[in-house]
Every structure is written in C-alpha cells, then in structure tokens.
C-alpha cells in the first residue's frame, strides 16, 4: 500500500509494498480532459433545511404552479423556434431551386450557367452557416451528444447558452438550404434544451431587475436546471417529428440520469405544447386557417401510409414481412457500422489536421465540401437521371408538384427520376420514396394513357448512384463546422436502400398486385434499419417513427428492425453519438457496468490522494488548498489521536502541525463543495478565532452566484484575513453518500447513475475515510485497465502459490488469512496531476 499524506494530498510511495506489475503500468494511464460534473444531489445543510422549513403547503402549491408555467413557456418557445427554422429553410431552398430552374429553362442548351448559379448559391449558404459556428463553436454538429452528456451529469461550458441557440437556429437554416446532407431535426433538440436552460434564467434576471428580491422563476441549482433542459430536449423532439411521446422517451433513454413521475408528466405537457404551437403556426401559414391537422405535425412529415386508390383490401405488410424486417435490419446494422467506422476515421483526421489550424481552415473545409456535393448532385442529375413516365391518375397532387422534368418531355408525362430525388428537400425526397410508385401490368410506353410498371418509378441504377453518393457525402459532412443533424440524412439513405430492396423483391417474386405489395413499407423499414444501425436507439426511436408515420400497425416491424440493427451494429462499434463523445473525451456514464467487472471492488479503483478540511479551518489554509487544486469538493474530517481507553477528537489537527499518514486517524463529518467555500470567502463570512461567529448565510445568499461562482484568484484577502476561521459545519453536507471499500463496482455504478451523484466517499465500517470516487474513476478505459491488472495479479498470485506447493522438502499447510483477497494487492497509485477533478 502507498502511504498518503492527507494534509498535502501527496503520495509517499513505498514501492516495496506495491506489486511490480502495477509499478510498470503506472505511467500507462490515459489522462482525460478536465471536465467537471454537475451537482444533482441536494445538500441538506443548515441554510437549506431552514429554507425548507419555511415552506407551507400553500407555498409548495405555488412553486408547483410556477414549474407548470415554466414548462409551458419552454414548450411554446420551442414550437416558435421550430416554425422559424422551418420557414427559413423553406424560403432559402426555394430561392436556390427556383433561380436554378429559371436559368435552366433559359439556357436549356448551356448547362454551365445554371450549374454555376446552383453551386454559387450553395457555397454562399454553407459559408454563412460556417460563419455562425466560427462565432460560436458550440453550435456545430447536431448537439445531441452535448445534450446527452449534460443530462448525464457533465458540465459542458456554453452548450445551453442563448448565444449558442441563436447561432444554432440561424446556422442550420443555411446548412440545410445549402444542400449539405444534414437535417434540422437534431439541432432542434439542442435548441429546445437551450431554451429549457435559458428561459428560466432569463426570466429570473428580468424579475430581479424589476425590484423583486426573491425571483419567481429562480433556478438556483443544477437539479432544477436539469429538469428544464430535459423537458426542452423532449420538446425539441416533439417539434422535429411531431412525436410528443417519443420526445419524453428520448430524454429518458438517451439523456437524464434521474427521472420520476412528476417530471414525466411535466415533460409530456411541455412536448404537447411544442407540437401544438408548431401545428397551429404551420396550418395557419399554409392554409390561412388556424387549425390542427396531421399534415402539419412536426418539421418532417412522412405522409400517410395507405393503400393505392383508397382500396381497403390491400395489406401494408404481412406476417412474412417480419422475416424481411430481420434481414433488412441486419443489413442496416452492417451499413450503419460501416458508416460509423468511416466517420470515425474522417473525424480523427479532421481533429488532428483541420480543427487545430483555426477557424478559417474549418470554413475552407466547409466550402470545399459544399462545392463538391453541389457539383456531384448537379452532374449526376444530367448524367445518371432517367426519363420515366408517371401515372398521373394514381399519384397524389402533392407528389406531382415535387416531380422534376429536367429536360424530359413533359407532354409525355415524363420526369427525371434522379432530378426528383436530388432537386427536392430531403424531407420531400423521403416522402417521395415512401409514397411515389406506379402500378401497371403493362410494360408498354407507346401510349400516353398507359402507365409504367412498378419497377420503373425510379430506375434502379439511379437509386444505387443516389444511395452511394449520399452515403459517403453524409459520412464526410457529419462533424464539420456547421450546425447539422443526422436523423434526416440517415432516414433518406435508409429509405433509398429500402426502395432498392423492394425493387429486387419485386423482380424475384414477380409481384405486381398492389393489394399484396406496398413498396413504401420496405422504404420505411429500410429507413428505420439504417438510422438504428447508426444511432443505436431503440425505445424512443420506435415511438418516434410510429408517431411520425401515424400508423400503429407498423410498431412491431419497426421495433424488430431496430433491435436487429442495434444488435448487429454493436458487434462492430458503438453508436455514432457515443463515438463522438469518446473522441471528445467526455466522461459519459453508461447505464450499468459490464458484468465481467463485478469482481472489482470500490477500493480497487477509488482515488486515494485527496484533500480534506477541518470543520473550522483557517482562511489561509482553505485558500492554499483551493489555489493548489481544482477539486470541486472536500471531505470534512476530524483527526482521531488514539489513546488508551478511547479516542480524542482534534478539530484543528492540520493547524497544530500534525501530519496524518494513516486513514484510521480520519473520521468523516461531511462534504463541502468548492462553490460553497468560494461563496463564503467572497461574502467575507469568516471570523477571528477568539471572537464571536458571524451570522449564518441563508440558502438564497449561498446560491446567489449560481451558475457562475467566483474564481478563487479573483478574491482579494488581507494578511489579517489569512488567520481567521471559516465554519464549514453550517454549510457542508452532513450526510453525503458513502460506500464500503468492499462494494462491487455494479453497486457503485447504480448509485452514481440512478442518484446523479458527483462524489461518492469510500468509508469503512469504522467511519474511517479510505478514498473518494468521482466520474473519472468510473470511466471505461480506467476500469478496463484495473480489471486487466487485477486478472494479471490474480494469475501471478495463483502461479506463485502453485510453485510454493511444489517446493520439495516443505511441509505443512497453506493458510489463507481471513478477510484478505487478491484484490487487496491492487492499490494503484494515481498522481494528482494526471487525474480529472470533479
């Protein structure tokens, strides 16, 4: 074991007592990025208990009403932002497409002019989008990994600020309209979360400026802020897909580390408000009549899955299609794993060779990608497109408006199949793949009255080229310096894959009867398969797709497809969001520990070199520790000087010059946060050792600086202040969560994940402090290293025991000491400078 100097937090190592195997491996630990955790645990100190004691039943009802009002505000604001983004994308896209098509008709024989117009406008849009990210880097990407980490308990700076929201909302308008293979649905989730954080805080400041000392909308801790952000993220999903239930499940499955019945009800209400506001606004804008209709639910609308010509005898899917779902789900999982692995390689290269060179280089990368994608799309329309006849009578009027002739003779009812796919918004293209198909028993195309057969709706070669180009360009795009979502490109790739599968199925089984074969079903299953293979979501994604299709009968096929896609994809790698979280070294906690780790105990991976404070330390001692370390919490301990007949508690052991080198000399009294200590220093809440104590702070005074607490370097102290006393007993948490050194890692994981903990103190059955566990000690790479070393040491001990037994001339029996296990040999020395502090 290593001897710990608990006062200085330094290790006095006796390498003769440490396994040589561990000494060799000491420097191999990876030092993660310094990221702090959020304080979700309540601190029942004296100010908080006094604050709670003043609440009556009437005040509690009043506060509950305040929460409902706040959740409704967040939902309404999210719906308004979603509508603004949708209108912005629609206007910018129409401006680009209409001008391109106008010059295409004017210069019908010279394709260079409309091509330059198309590429030029797309490039301009992409540069504007990248400029927003250059101004606020936190607005890049979909924002889902950031929100997932924030709700998991990781404090990511500037992620949910209003400035980030503004840049995200405006940036995604231009990135989507610029033709990049990205969607606005992912950024909508980030926008909703930012509104959930910003609205309560903004209203709180507004009310305070109006002269109220106690803010009606005050949010004074991370716990309340987390609930609002959870609701905002759910409202973002609801607005994006028209799926309130899916939004609630998304926040539960992918984000929050804590959930209860009251939060579920409030989050659902917030999601409903968001969907309602968006439906009202879209319906009013489109029809000039205020009302609610399925057509206007969500930013993306899959359309209605129904039989051709309204027939009631057809089947959208049958029992045999469940086998098809399994097959398509497996292929979708393989495609998703390949997509994730390729994006991983691209992102690593981007991090090492692009992002490090500054904002200008990142903007140049966006410009390059925008030019390449626009040029590929334009050239492919003119080279890979096929003129296909369409069934005018069997096609809905809404879909007829989306078909693009693009040099095909319109008098013969011909359209360019590739142009129809590439020259529409991604949402409209998905709708075309779901619902646009021709049924006919005739292969003749000589008469205008005759329809083409099913397989001629989109030429298979056009679908293959469209799939390949979209797959690689979407993989290249995700992670660049623009706000960009992932859901819609994945749905589009999967829908294209589904239509190719439907074409092959129809050719193999010669199916032409519309009552027994519905290509839209295979497009939907393909979309679910690829999206599930990329993001590896199950419950929430199933409900989102069911709500978006507005057809509960698709529930079983979608769920089966997503399950198979996830199982197959997990064989090769993780979901794309988790991959990007790992690339950024964010310490995300999974739901549970690996079953193989259950033999690891808390003492095997805890952090033993920590700082501690006396219940009444001097100001100088506290300031010295705060400046020397970045720890976010400190155990408050008393020193026990063992004497015959009992023990003596010394509250000022450190000031008396006593060096504590034995854990048995420390008794835990509580836990005090860095933010609380800094607040006490900022408010000069200290007193002379021989003078009277100062009046205690209230709970509102103690949380006054939330969320931006002062830095210790910004606090000015006189020499006289250095010798004054701070009373930690009033403000510390007197009952922090503790765990036994013998607790298995599965129990530690359960405590951290279910309670949203930031610190877990390791205390033996005598109340002696052994160490502390934070989020960094529970990271997969750390535990994997501990597990491998533990197995190696166990094998070494077993081998040494076997050798001892085989020694000639030695008799007797080998005795095993009670209470000693091989894991007791595993005490890994961990330098303070290489560990993240929380």
PDB file of C-alpha atoms in Angstrom, residues 331-557:
ATOM      1  CA  UNK A 331     -28.087  -5.260 -43.417  1.00  0.00           C
ATOM      2  CA  UNK A 332     -28.976  -1.851 -41.969  1.00  0.00           C
ATOM      3  CA  UNK A 333     -26.859  -2.622 -38.898  1.00  0.00           C
ATOM      4  CA  UNK A 334     -23.904  -3.529 -41.123  1.00  0.00           C
ATOM      5  CA  UNK A 335     -24.332  -0.365 -43.168  1.00  0.00           C
ATOM      6  CA  UNK A 336     -24.620   1.711 -40.000  1.00  0.00           C
ATOM      7  CA  UNK A 337     -21.486   0.163 -38.519  1.00  0.00           C
ATOM      8  CA  UNK A 338     -19.579   0.895 -41.733  1.00  0.00           C
ATOM      9  CA  UNK A 339     -20.907   4.467 -41.724  1.00  0.00           C
ATOM     10  CA  UNK A 340     -19.799   4.967 -38.105  1.00  0.00           C
ATOM     11  CA  UNK A 341     -16.353   3.478 -38.648  1.00  0.00           C
ATOM     12  CA  UNK A 342     -15.713   5.559 -41.732  1.00  0.00           C
ATOM     13  CA  UNK A 343     -16.876   8.712 -39.955  1.00  0.00           C
ATOM     14  CA  UNK A 344     -14.595   7.828 -37.045  1.00  0.00           C
ATOM     15  CA  UNK A 345     -11.559   7.790 -39.341  1.00  0.00           C
ATOM     16  CA  UNK A 346     -12.628  11.039 -41.003  1.00  0.00           C
ATOM     17  CA  UNK A 347     -13.283  12.761 -37.678  1.00  0.00           C
ATOM     18  CA  UNK A 348      -9.918  11.709 -36.246  1.00  0.00           C
ATOM     19  CA  UNK A 349      -8.189  13.148 -39.300  1.00  0.00           C
ATOM     20  CA  UNK A 350     -10.297  16.305 -39.012  1.00  0.00           C
ATOM     21  CA  UNK A 351      -9.388  16.753 -35.347  1.00  0.00           C
ATOM     22  CA  UNK A 352      -5.659  16.301 -35.964  1.00  0.00           C
ATOM     23  CA  UNK A 353      -5.241  18.176 -39.239  1.00  0.00           C
ATOM     24  CA  UNK A 354      -8.143  20.631 -39.685  1.00  0.00           C
ATOM     25  CA  UNK A 355      -9.593  21.807 -36.389  1.00  0.00           C
ATOM     26  CA  UNK A 356      -6.193  22.573 -34.902  1.00  0.00           C
ATOM     27  CA  UNK A 357      -5.410  25.053 -37.682  1.00  0.00           C
ATOM     28  CA  UNK A 358      -8.071  27.575 -36.753  1.00  0.00           C
ATOM     29  CA  UNK A 359     -11.487  28.779 -37.806  1.00  0.00           C
ATOM     30  CA  UNK A 360     -10.512  29.886 -41.301  1.00  0.00           C
ATOM     31  CA  UNK A 361      -9.351  26.381 -42.223  1.00  0.00           C
ATOM     32  CA  UNK A 362     -12.586  24.919 -40.867  1.00  0.00           C
ATOM     33  CA  UNK A 363     -14.580  27.339 -43.029  1.00  0.00           C
ATOM     34  CA  UNK A 364     -12.477  26.391 -46.044  1.00  0.00           C
ATOM     35  CA  UNK A 365     -13.275  22.729 -45.386  1.00  0.00           C
ATOM     36  CA  UNK A 366     -16.998  23.553 -45.314  1.00  0.00           C
ATOM     37  CA  UNK A 367     -16.657  25.472 -48.581  1.00  0.00           C
ATOM     38  CA  UNK A 368     -14.846  22.559 -50.226  1.00  0.00           C
ATOM     39  CA  UNK A 369     -17.483  20.056 -49.117  1.00  0.00           C
ATOM     40  CA  UNK A 370     -20.284  22.371 -50.253  1.00  0.00           C
ATOM     41  CA  UNK A 371     -18.779  22.769 -53.715  1.00  0.00           C
ATOM     42  CA  UNK A 372     -18.106  19.038 -54.144  1.00  0.00           C
ATOM     43  CA  UNK A 373     -21.591  17.973 -53.026  1.00  0.00           C
ATOM     44  CA  UNK A 374     -23.377  20.581 -55.144  1.00  0.00           C
ATOM     45  CA  UNK A 375     -21.299  19.721 -58.216  1.00  0.00           C
ATOM     46  CA  UNK A 376     -21.874  15.987 -57.761  1.00  0.00           C
ATOM     47  CA  UNK A 377     -25.619  16.496 -57.386  1.00  0.00           C
ATOM     48  CA  UNK A 378     -25.879  18.696 -60.476  1.00  0.00           C
ATOM     49  CA  UNK A 379     -23.712  16.500 -62.680  1.00  0.00           C
ATOM     50  CA  UNK A 380     -25.487  13.333 -61.546  1.00  0.00           C
ATOM     51  CA  UNK A 381     -28.879  14.741 -62.470  1.00  0.00           C
ATOM     52  CA  UNK A 382     -27.737  15.295 -66.027  1.00  0.00           C
ATOM     53  CA  UNK A 383     -25.793  12.052 -66.406  1.00  0.00           C
ATOM     54  CA  UNK A 384     -27.409   9.437 -64.158  1.00  0.00           C
ATOM     55  CA  UNK A 385     -31.021  10.562 -64.408  1.00  0.00           C
ATOM     56  CA  UNK A 386     -33.583   8.624 -66.440  1.00  0.00           C
ATOM     57  CA  UNK A 387     -36.734   9.966 -68.044  1.00  0.00           C
ATOM     58  CA  UNK A 388     -39.555   7.928 -66.524  1.00  0.00           C
ATOM     59  CA  UNK A 389     -43.286   8.024 -67.257  1.00  0.00           C
ATOM     60  CA  UNK A 390     -45.520   8.510 -64.242  1.00  0.00           C
ATOM     61  CA  UNK A 391     -49.089   7.504 -63.523  1.00  0.00           C
ATOM     62  CA  UNK A 392     -50.836  10.839 -63.352  1.00  0.00           C
ATOM     63  CA  UNK A 393     -54.102   9.383 -62.128  1.00  0.00           C
ATOM     64  CA  UNK A 394     -52.517   7.287 -59.371  1.00  0.00           C
ATOM     65  CA  UNK A 395     -50.202   9.969 -57.995  1.00  0.00           C
ATOM     66  CA  UNK A 396     -51.294  12.415 -55.316  1.00  0.00           C
ATOM     67  CA  UNK A 397     -51.394  16.048 -56.348  1.00  0.00           C
ATOM     68  CA  UNK A 398     -48.885  16.960 -53.630  1.00  0.00           C
ATOM     69  CA  UNK A 399     -46.354  14.491 -55.024  1.00  0.00           C
ATOM     70  CA  UNK A 400     -46.969  15.601 -58.615  1.00  0.00           C
ATOM     71  CA  UNK A 401     -45.678  19.063 -57.693  1.00  0.00           C
ATOM     72  CA  UNK A 402     -42.406  17.521 -56.473  1.00  0.00           C
ATOM     73  CA  UNK A 403     -41.527  15.666 -59.689  1.00  0.00           C
ATOM     74  CA  UNK A 404     -38.886  17.399 -61.800  1.00  0.00           C
ATOM     75  CA  UNK A 405     -38.882  17.067 -65.632  1.00  0.00           C
ATOM     76  CA  UNK A 406     -35.270  18.327 -66.019  1.00  0.00           C
ATOM     77  CA  UNK A 407     -35.068  18.168 -69.843  1.00  0.00           C
ATOM     78  CA  UNK A 408     -37.530  15.289 -70.078  1.00  0.00           C
ATOM     79  CA  UNK A 409     -40.515  15.915 -72.432  1.00  0.00           C
ATOM     80  CA  UNK A 410     -43.382  16.965 -70.202  1.00  0.00           C
ATOM     81  CA  UNK A 411     -46.017  16.276 -72.848  1.00  0.00           C
ATOM     82  CA  UNK A 412     -45.369  12.543 -72.390  1.00  0.00           C
ATOM     83  CA  UNK A 413     -45.741  12.759 -68.596  1.00  0.00           C
ATOM     84  CA  UNK A 414     -42.028  12.093 -68.126  1.00  0.00           C
ATOM     85  CA  UNK A 415     -39.899  13.137 -65.181  1.00  0.00           C
ATOM     86  CA  UNK A 416     -36.223  12.855 -64.325  1.00  0.00           C
ATOM     87  CA  UNK A 417     -36.052  10.279 -61.536  1.00  0.00           C
ATOM     88  CA  UNK A 418     -32.632  11.373 -60.220  1.00  0.00           C
ATOM     89  CA  UNK A 419     -33.578  15.039 -60.504  1.00  0.00           C
ATOM     90  CA  UNK A 420     -36.710  14.330 -58.462  1.00  0.00           C
ATOM     91  CA  UNK A 421     -34.591  12.728 -55.757  1.00  0.00           C
ATOM     92  CA  UNK A 422     -31.806  15.322 -55.688  1.00  0.00           C
ATOM     93  CA  UNK A 423     -33.599  18.558 -56.544  1.00  0.00           C
ATOM     94  CA  UNK A 424     -36.066  18.461 -53.649  1.00  0.00           C
ATOM     95  CA  UNK A 425     -35.616  18.961 -49.931  1.00  0.00           C
ATOM     96  CA  UNK A 426     -34.559  15.827 -48.080  1.00  0.00           C
ATOM     97  CA  UNK A 427     -37.918  15.643 -46.285  1.00  0.00           C
ATOM     98  CA  UNK A 428     -39.809  15.746 -49.594  1.00  0.00           C
ATOM     99  CA  UNK A 429     -37.500  13.149 -51.112  1.00  0.00           C
ATOM    100  CA  UNK A 430     -38.201  10.806 -48.192  1.00  0.00           C
ATOM    101  CA  UNK A 431     -41.920  11.325 -48.754  1.00  0.00           C
ATOM    102  CA  UNK A 432     -41.498  10.518 -52.449  1.00  0.00           C
ATOM    103  CA  UNK A 433     -39.657   7.287 -51.643  1.00  0.00           C
ATOM    104  CA  UNK A 434     -42.364   6.314 -49.182  1.00  0.00           C
ATOM    105  CA  UNK A 435     -45.379   7.026 -51.379  1.00  0.00           C
ATOM    106  CA  UNK A 436     -44.435   7.541 -55.032  1.00  0.00           C
ATOM    107  CA  UNK A 437     -44.798   4.394 -57.144  1.00  0.00           C
ATOM    108  CA  UNK A 438     -46.654   3.315 -60.282  1.00  0.00           C
ATOM    109  CA  UNK A 439     -48.710   0.165 -60.648  1.00  0.00           C
ATOM    110  CA  UNK A 440     -49.374  -1.357 -64.048  1.00  0.00           C
ATOM    111  CA  UNK A 441     -49.428  -4.757 -65.684  1.00  0.00           C
ATOM    112  CA  UNK A 442     -48.179  -3.359 -68.966  1.00  0.00           C
ATOM    113  CA  UNK A 443     -44.590  -2.666 -69.952  1.00  0.00           C
ATOM    114  CA  UNK A 444     -45.541  -0.612 -72.977  1.00  0.00           C
ATOM    115  CA  UNK A 445     -44.708   3.079 -73.108  1.00  0.00           C
ATOM    116  CA  UNK A 446     -46.009   3.893 -76.576  1.00  0.00           C
ATOM    117  CA  UNK A 447     -49.244   5.473 -75.442  1.00  0.00           C
ATOM    118  CA  UNK A 448     -49.574   8.408 -73.114  1.00  0.00           C
ATOM    119  CA  UNK A 449     -52.533   6.737 -71.407  1.00  0.00           C
ATOM    120  CA  UNK A 450     -50.527   3.702 -70.425  1.00  0.00           C
ATOM    121  CA  UNK A 451     -48.682   3.613 -67.111  1.00  0.00           C
ATOM    122  CA  UNK A 452     -45.230   2.279 -66.478  1.00  0.00           C
ATOM    123  CA  UNK A 453     -44.732  -0.852 -64.357  1.00  0.00           C
ATOM    124  CA  UNK A 454     -43.799  -0.632 -60.697  1.00  0.00           C
ATOM    125  CA  UNK A 455     -40.081  -1.026 -61.170  1.00  0.00           C
ATOM    126  CA  UNK A 456     -39.916   1.993 -63.460  1.00  0.00           C
ATOM    127  CA  UNK A 457     -40.944   4.502 -60.748  1.00  0.00           C
ATOM    128  CA  UNK A 458     -37.257   5.092 -60.054  1.00  0.00           C
ATOM    129  CA  UNK A 459     -34.664   3.440 -62.218  1.00  0.00           C
ATOM    130  CA  UNK A 460     -32.604   1.041 -60.060  1.00  0.00           C
ATOM    131  CA  UNK A 461     -29.342   2.493 -61.351  1.00  0.00           C
ATOM    132  CA  UNK A 462     -30.483   5.972 -60.295  1.00  0.00           C
ATOM    133  CA  UNK A 463     -31.329   4.683 -56.815  1.00  0.00           C
ATOM    134  CA  UNK A 464     -27.958   2.952 -56.454  1.00  0.00           C
ATOM    135  CA  UNK A 465     -25.971   6.008 -57.539  1.00  0.00           C
ATOM    136  CA  UNK A 466     -28.069   8.236 -55.270  1.00  0.00           C
ATOM    137  CA  UNK A 467     -27.518   5.862 -52.320  1.00  0.00           C
ATOM    138  CA  UNK A 468     -23.750   5.598 -52.790  1.00  0.00           C
ATOM    139  CA  UNK A 469     -23.192   9.338 -53.202  1.00  0.00           C
ATOM    140  CA  UNK A 470     -25.465  10.225 -50.281  1.00  0.00           C
ATOM    141  CA  UNK A 471     -23.858   7.620 -48.019  1.00  0.00           C
ATOM    142  CA  UNK A 472     -20.317   8.916 -48.474  1.00  0.00           C
ATOM    143  CA  UNK A 473     -21.139  12.619 -48.578  1.00  0.00           C
ATOM    144  CA  UNK A 474     -23.260  12.365 -45.415  1.00  0.00           C
ATOM    145  CA  UNK A 475     -20.437  10.497 -43.697  1.00  0.00           C
ATOM    146  CA  UNK A 476     -17.981  13.189 -44.818  1.00  0.00           C
ATOM    147  CA  UNK A 477     -20.264  16.016 -43.702  1.00  0.00           C
ATOM    148  CA  UNK A 478     -21.114  14.935 -40.158  1.00  0.00           C
ATOM    149  CA  UNK A 479     -18.664  16.664 -37.844  1.00  0.00           C
ATOM    150  CA  UNK A 480     -17.733  19.683 -39.983  1.00  0.00           C
ATOM    151  CA  UNK A 481     -18.060  23.236 -38.706  1.00  0.00           C
ATOM    152  CA  UNK A 482     -21.768  23.800 -39.392  1.00  0.00           C
ATOM    153  CA  UNK A 483     -24.940  23.044 -37.431  1.00  0.00           C
ATOM    154  CA  UNK A 484     -26.032  19.711 -38.857  1.00  0.00           C
ATOM    155  CA  UNK A 485     -28.412  16.939 -37.883  1.00  0.00           C
ATOM    156  CA  UNK A 486     -28.079  13.249 -38.594  1.00  0.00           C
ATOM    157  CA  UNK A 487     -31.633  11.900 -38.487  1.00  0.00           C
ATOM    158  CA  UNK A 488     -32.912  13.031 -41.876  1.00  0.00           C
ATOM    159  CA  UNK A 489     -29.839  12.016 -43.956  1.00  0.00           C
ATOM    160  CA  UNK A 490     -29.928   8.576 -42.319  1.00  0.00           C
ATOM    161  CA  UNK A 491     -33.652   8.242 -42.985  1.00  0.00           C
ATOM    162  CA  UNK A 492     -33.080   9.226 -46.603  1.00  0.00           C
ATOM    163  CA  UNK A 493     -30.213   6.762 -47.059  1.00  0.00           C
ATOM    164  CA  UNK A 494     -32.256   4.022 -45.456  1.00  0.00           C
ATOM    165  CA  UNK A 495     -35.374   4.811 -47.496  1.00  0.00           C
ATOM    166  CA  UNK A 496     -33.327   4.597 -50.701  1.00  0.00           C
ATOM    167  CA  UNK A 497     -31.901   1.283 -49.560  1.00  0.00           C
ATOM    168  CA  UNK A 498     -35.450   0.118 -48.842  1.00  0.00           C
ATOM    169  CA  UNK A 499     -36.673   1.018 -52.323  1.00  0.00           C
ATOM    170  CA  UNK A 500     -33.747  -0.882 -53.869  1.00  0.00           C
ATOM    171  CA  UNK A 501     -34.674  -3.868 -51.724  1.00  0.00           C
ATOM    172  CA  UNK A 502     -38.323  -3.527 -52.817  1.00  0.00           C
ATOM    173  CA  UNK A 503     -37.274  -3.493 -56.471  1.00  0.00           C
ATOM    174  CA  UNK A 504     -35.187  -6.675 -56.005  1.00  0.00           C
ATOM    175  CA  UNK A 505     -38.027  -8.322 -54.090  1.00  0.00           C
ATOM    176  CA  UNK A 506     -40.487  -7.466 -56.839  1.00  0.00           C
ATOM    177  CA  UNK A 507     -38.179  -8.791 -59.537  1.00  0.00           C
ATOM    178  CA  UNK A 508     -37.512 -12.062 -57.715  1.00  0.00           C
ATOM    179  CA  UNK A 509     -41.106 -12.854 -56.749  1.00  0.00           C
ATOM    180  CA  UNK A 510     -42.760 -11.128 -59.759  1.00  0.00           C
ATOM    181  CA  UNK A 511     -45.108  -9.189 -57.514  1.00  0.00           C
ATOM    182  CA  UNK A 512     -47.278  -6.607 -59.286  1.00  0.00           C
ATOM    183  CA  UNK A 513     -50.510  -6.814 -57.295  1.00  0.00           C
ATOM    184  CA  UNK A 514     -50.908  -3.579 -55.308  1.00  0.00           C
ATOM    185  CA  UNK A 515     -53.092  -5.371 -52.766  1.00  0.00           C
ATOM    186  CA  UNK A 516     -50.225  -7.601 -51.612  1.00  0.00           C
ATOM    187  CA  UNK A 517     -47.132  -5.496 -52.207  1.00  0.00           C
ATOM    188  CA  UNK A 518     -46.508  -1.986 -50.834  1.00  0.00           C
ATOM    189  CA  UNK A 519     -43.047  -0.573 -51.646  1.00  0.00           C
ATOM    190  CA  UNK A 520     -43.437   2.211 -49.081  1.00  0.00           C
ATOM    191  CA  UNK A 521     -43.299  -0.354 -46.302  1.00  0.00           C
ATOM    192  CA  UNK A 522     -39.851  -1.507 -47.411  1.00  0.00           C
ATOM    193  CA  UNK A 523     -38.688   2.093 -47.698  1.00  0.00           C
ATOM    194  CA  UNK A 524     -39.855   2.751 -44.130  1.00  0.00           C
ATOM    195  CA  UNK A 525     -38.207  -0.413 -42.798  1.00  0.00           C
ATOM    196  CA  UNK A 526     -35.004   0.475 -44.640  1.00  0.00           C
ATOM    197  CA  UNK A 527     -35.059   3.969 -43.117  1.00  0.00           C
ATOM    198  CA  UNK A 528     -35.511   2.523 -39.625  1.00  0.00           C
ATOM    199  CA  UNK A 529     -32.798  -0.094 -40.213  1.00  0.00           C
ATOM    200  CA  UNK A 530     -30.092   2.339 -41.280  1.00  0.00           C
ATOM    201  CA  UNK A 531     -30.964   5.003 -38.707  1.00  0.00           C
ATOM    202  CA  UNK A 532     -30.986   2.375 -35.967  1.00  0.00           C
ATOM    203  CA  UNK A 533     -27.677   0.997 -37.212  1.00  0.00           C
ATOM    204  CA  UNK A 534     -26.098   4.460 -36.925  1.00  0.00           C
ATOM    205  CA  UNK A 535     -27.507   5.889 -33.677  1.00  0.00           C
ATOM    206  CA  UNK A 536     -28.360   2.572 -31.880  1.00  0.00           C
ATOM    207  CA  UNK A 537     -31.505   3.942 -30.280  1.00  0.00           C
ATOM    208  CA  UNK A 538     -34.365   1.533 -29.630  1.00  0.00           C
ATOM    209  CA  UNK A 539     -37.351   2.506 -27.474  1.00  0.00           C
ATOM    210  CA  UNK A 540     -37.550   6.209 -28.226  1.00  0.00           C
ATOM    211  CA  UNK A 541     -36.775   5.788 -31.925  1.00  0.00           C
ATOM    212  CA  UNK A 542     -39.514   3.166 -32.262  1.00  0.00           C
ATOM    213  CA  UNK A 543     -42.104   5.501 -30.778  1.00  0.00           C
ATOM    214  CA  UNK A 544     -40.832   8.470 -32.800  1.00  0.00           C
ATOM    215  CA  UNK A 545     -41.198   6.587 -36.091  1.00  0.00           C
ATOM    216  CA  UNK A 546     -44.635   5.249 -35.134  1.00  0.00           C
ATOM    217  CA  UNK A 547     -45.850   8.739 -34.264  1.00  0.00           C
ATOM    218  CA  UNK A 548     -44.334  10.190 -37.415  1.00  0.00           C
ATOM    219  CA  UNK A 549     -45.966   7.593 -39.679  1.00  0.00           C
ATOM    220  CA  UNK A 550     -49.239   7.909 -37.710  1.00  0.00           C
ATOM    221  CA  UNK A 551     -49.768   4.170 -38.185  1.00  0.00           C
ATOM    222  CA  UNK A 552     -49.594   1.992 -35.074  1.00  0.00           C
ATOM    223  CA  UNK A 553     -49.677  -1.169 -37.200  1.00  0.00           C
ATOM    224  CA  UNK A 554     -46.026  -0.521 -38.107  1.00  0.00           C
ATOM    225  CA  UNK A 555     -44.992  -0.784 -34.447  1.00  0.00           C
ATOM    226  CA  UNK A 556     -43.842  -4.414 -34.464  1.00  0.00           C
ATOM    227  CA  UNK A 557     -41.905  -4.282 -37.770  1.00  0.00           C
TER     228      UNK A 557
END
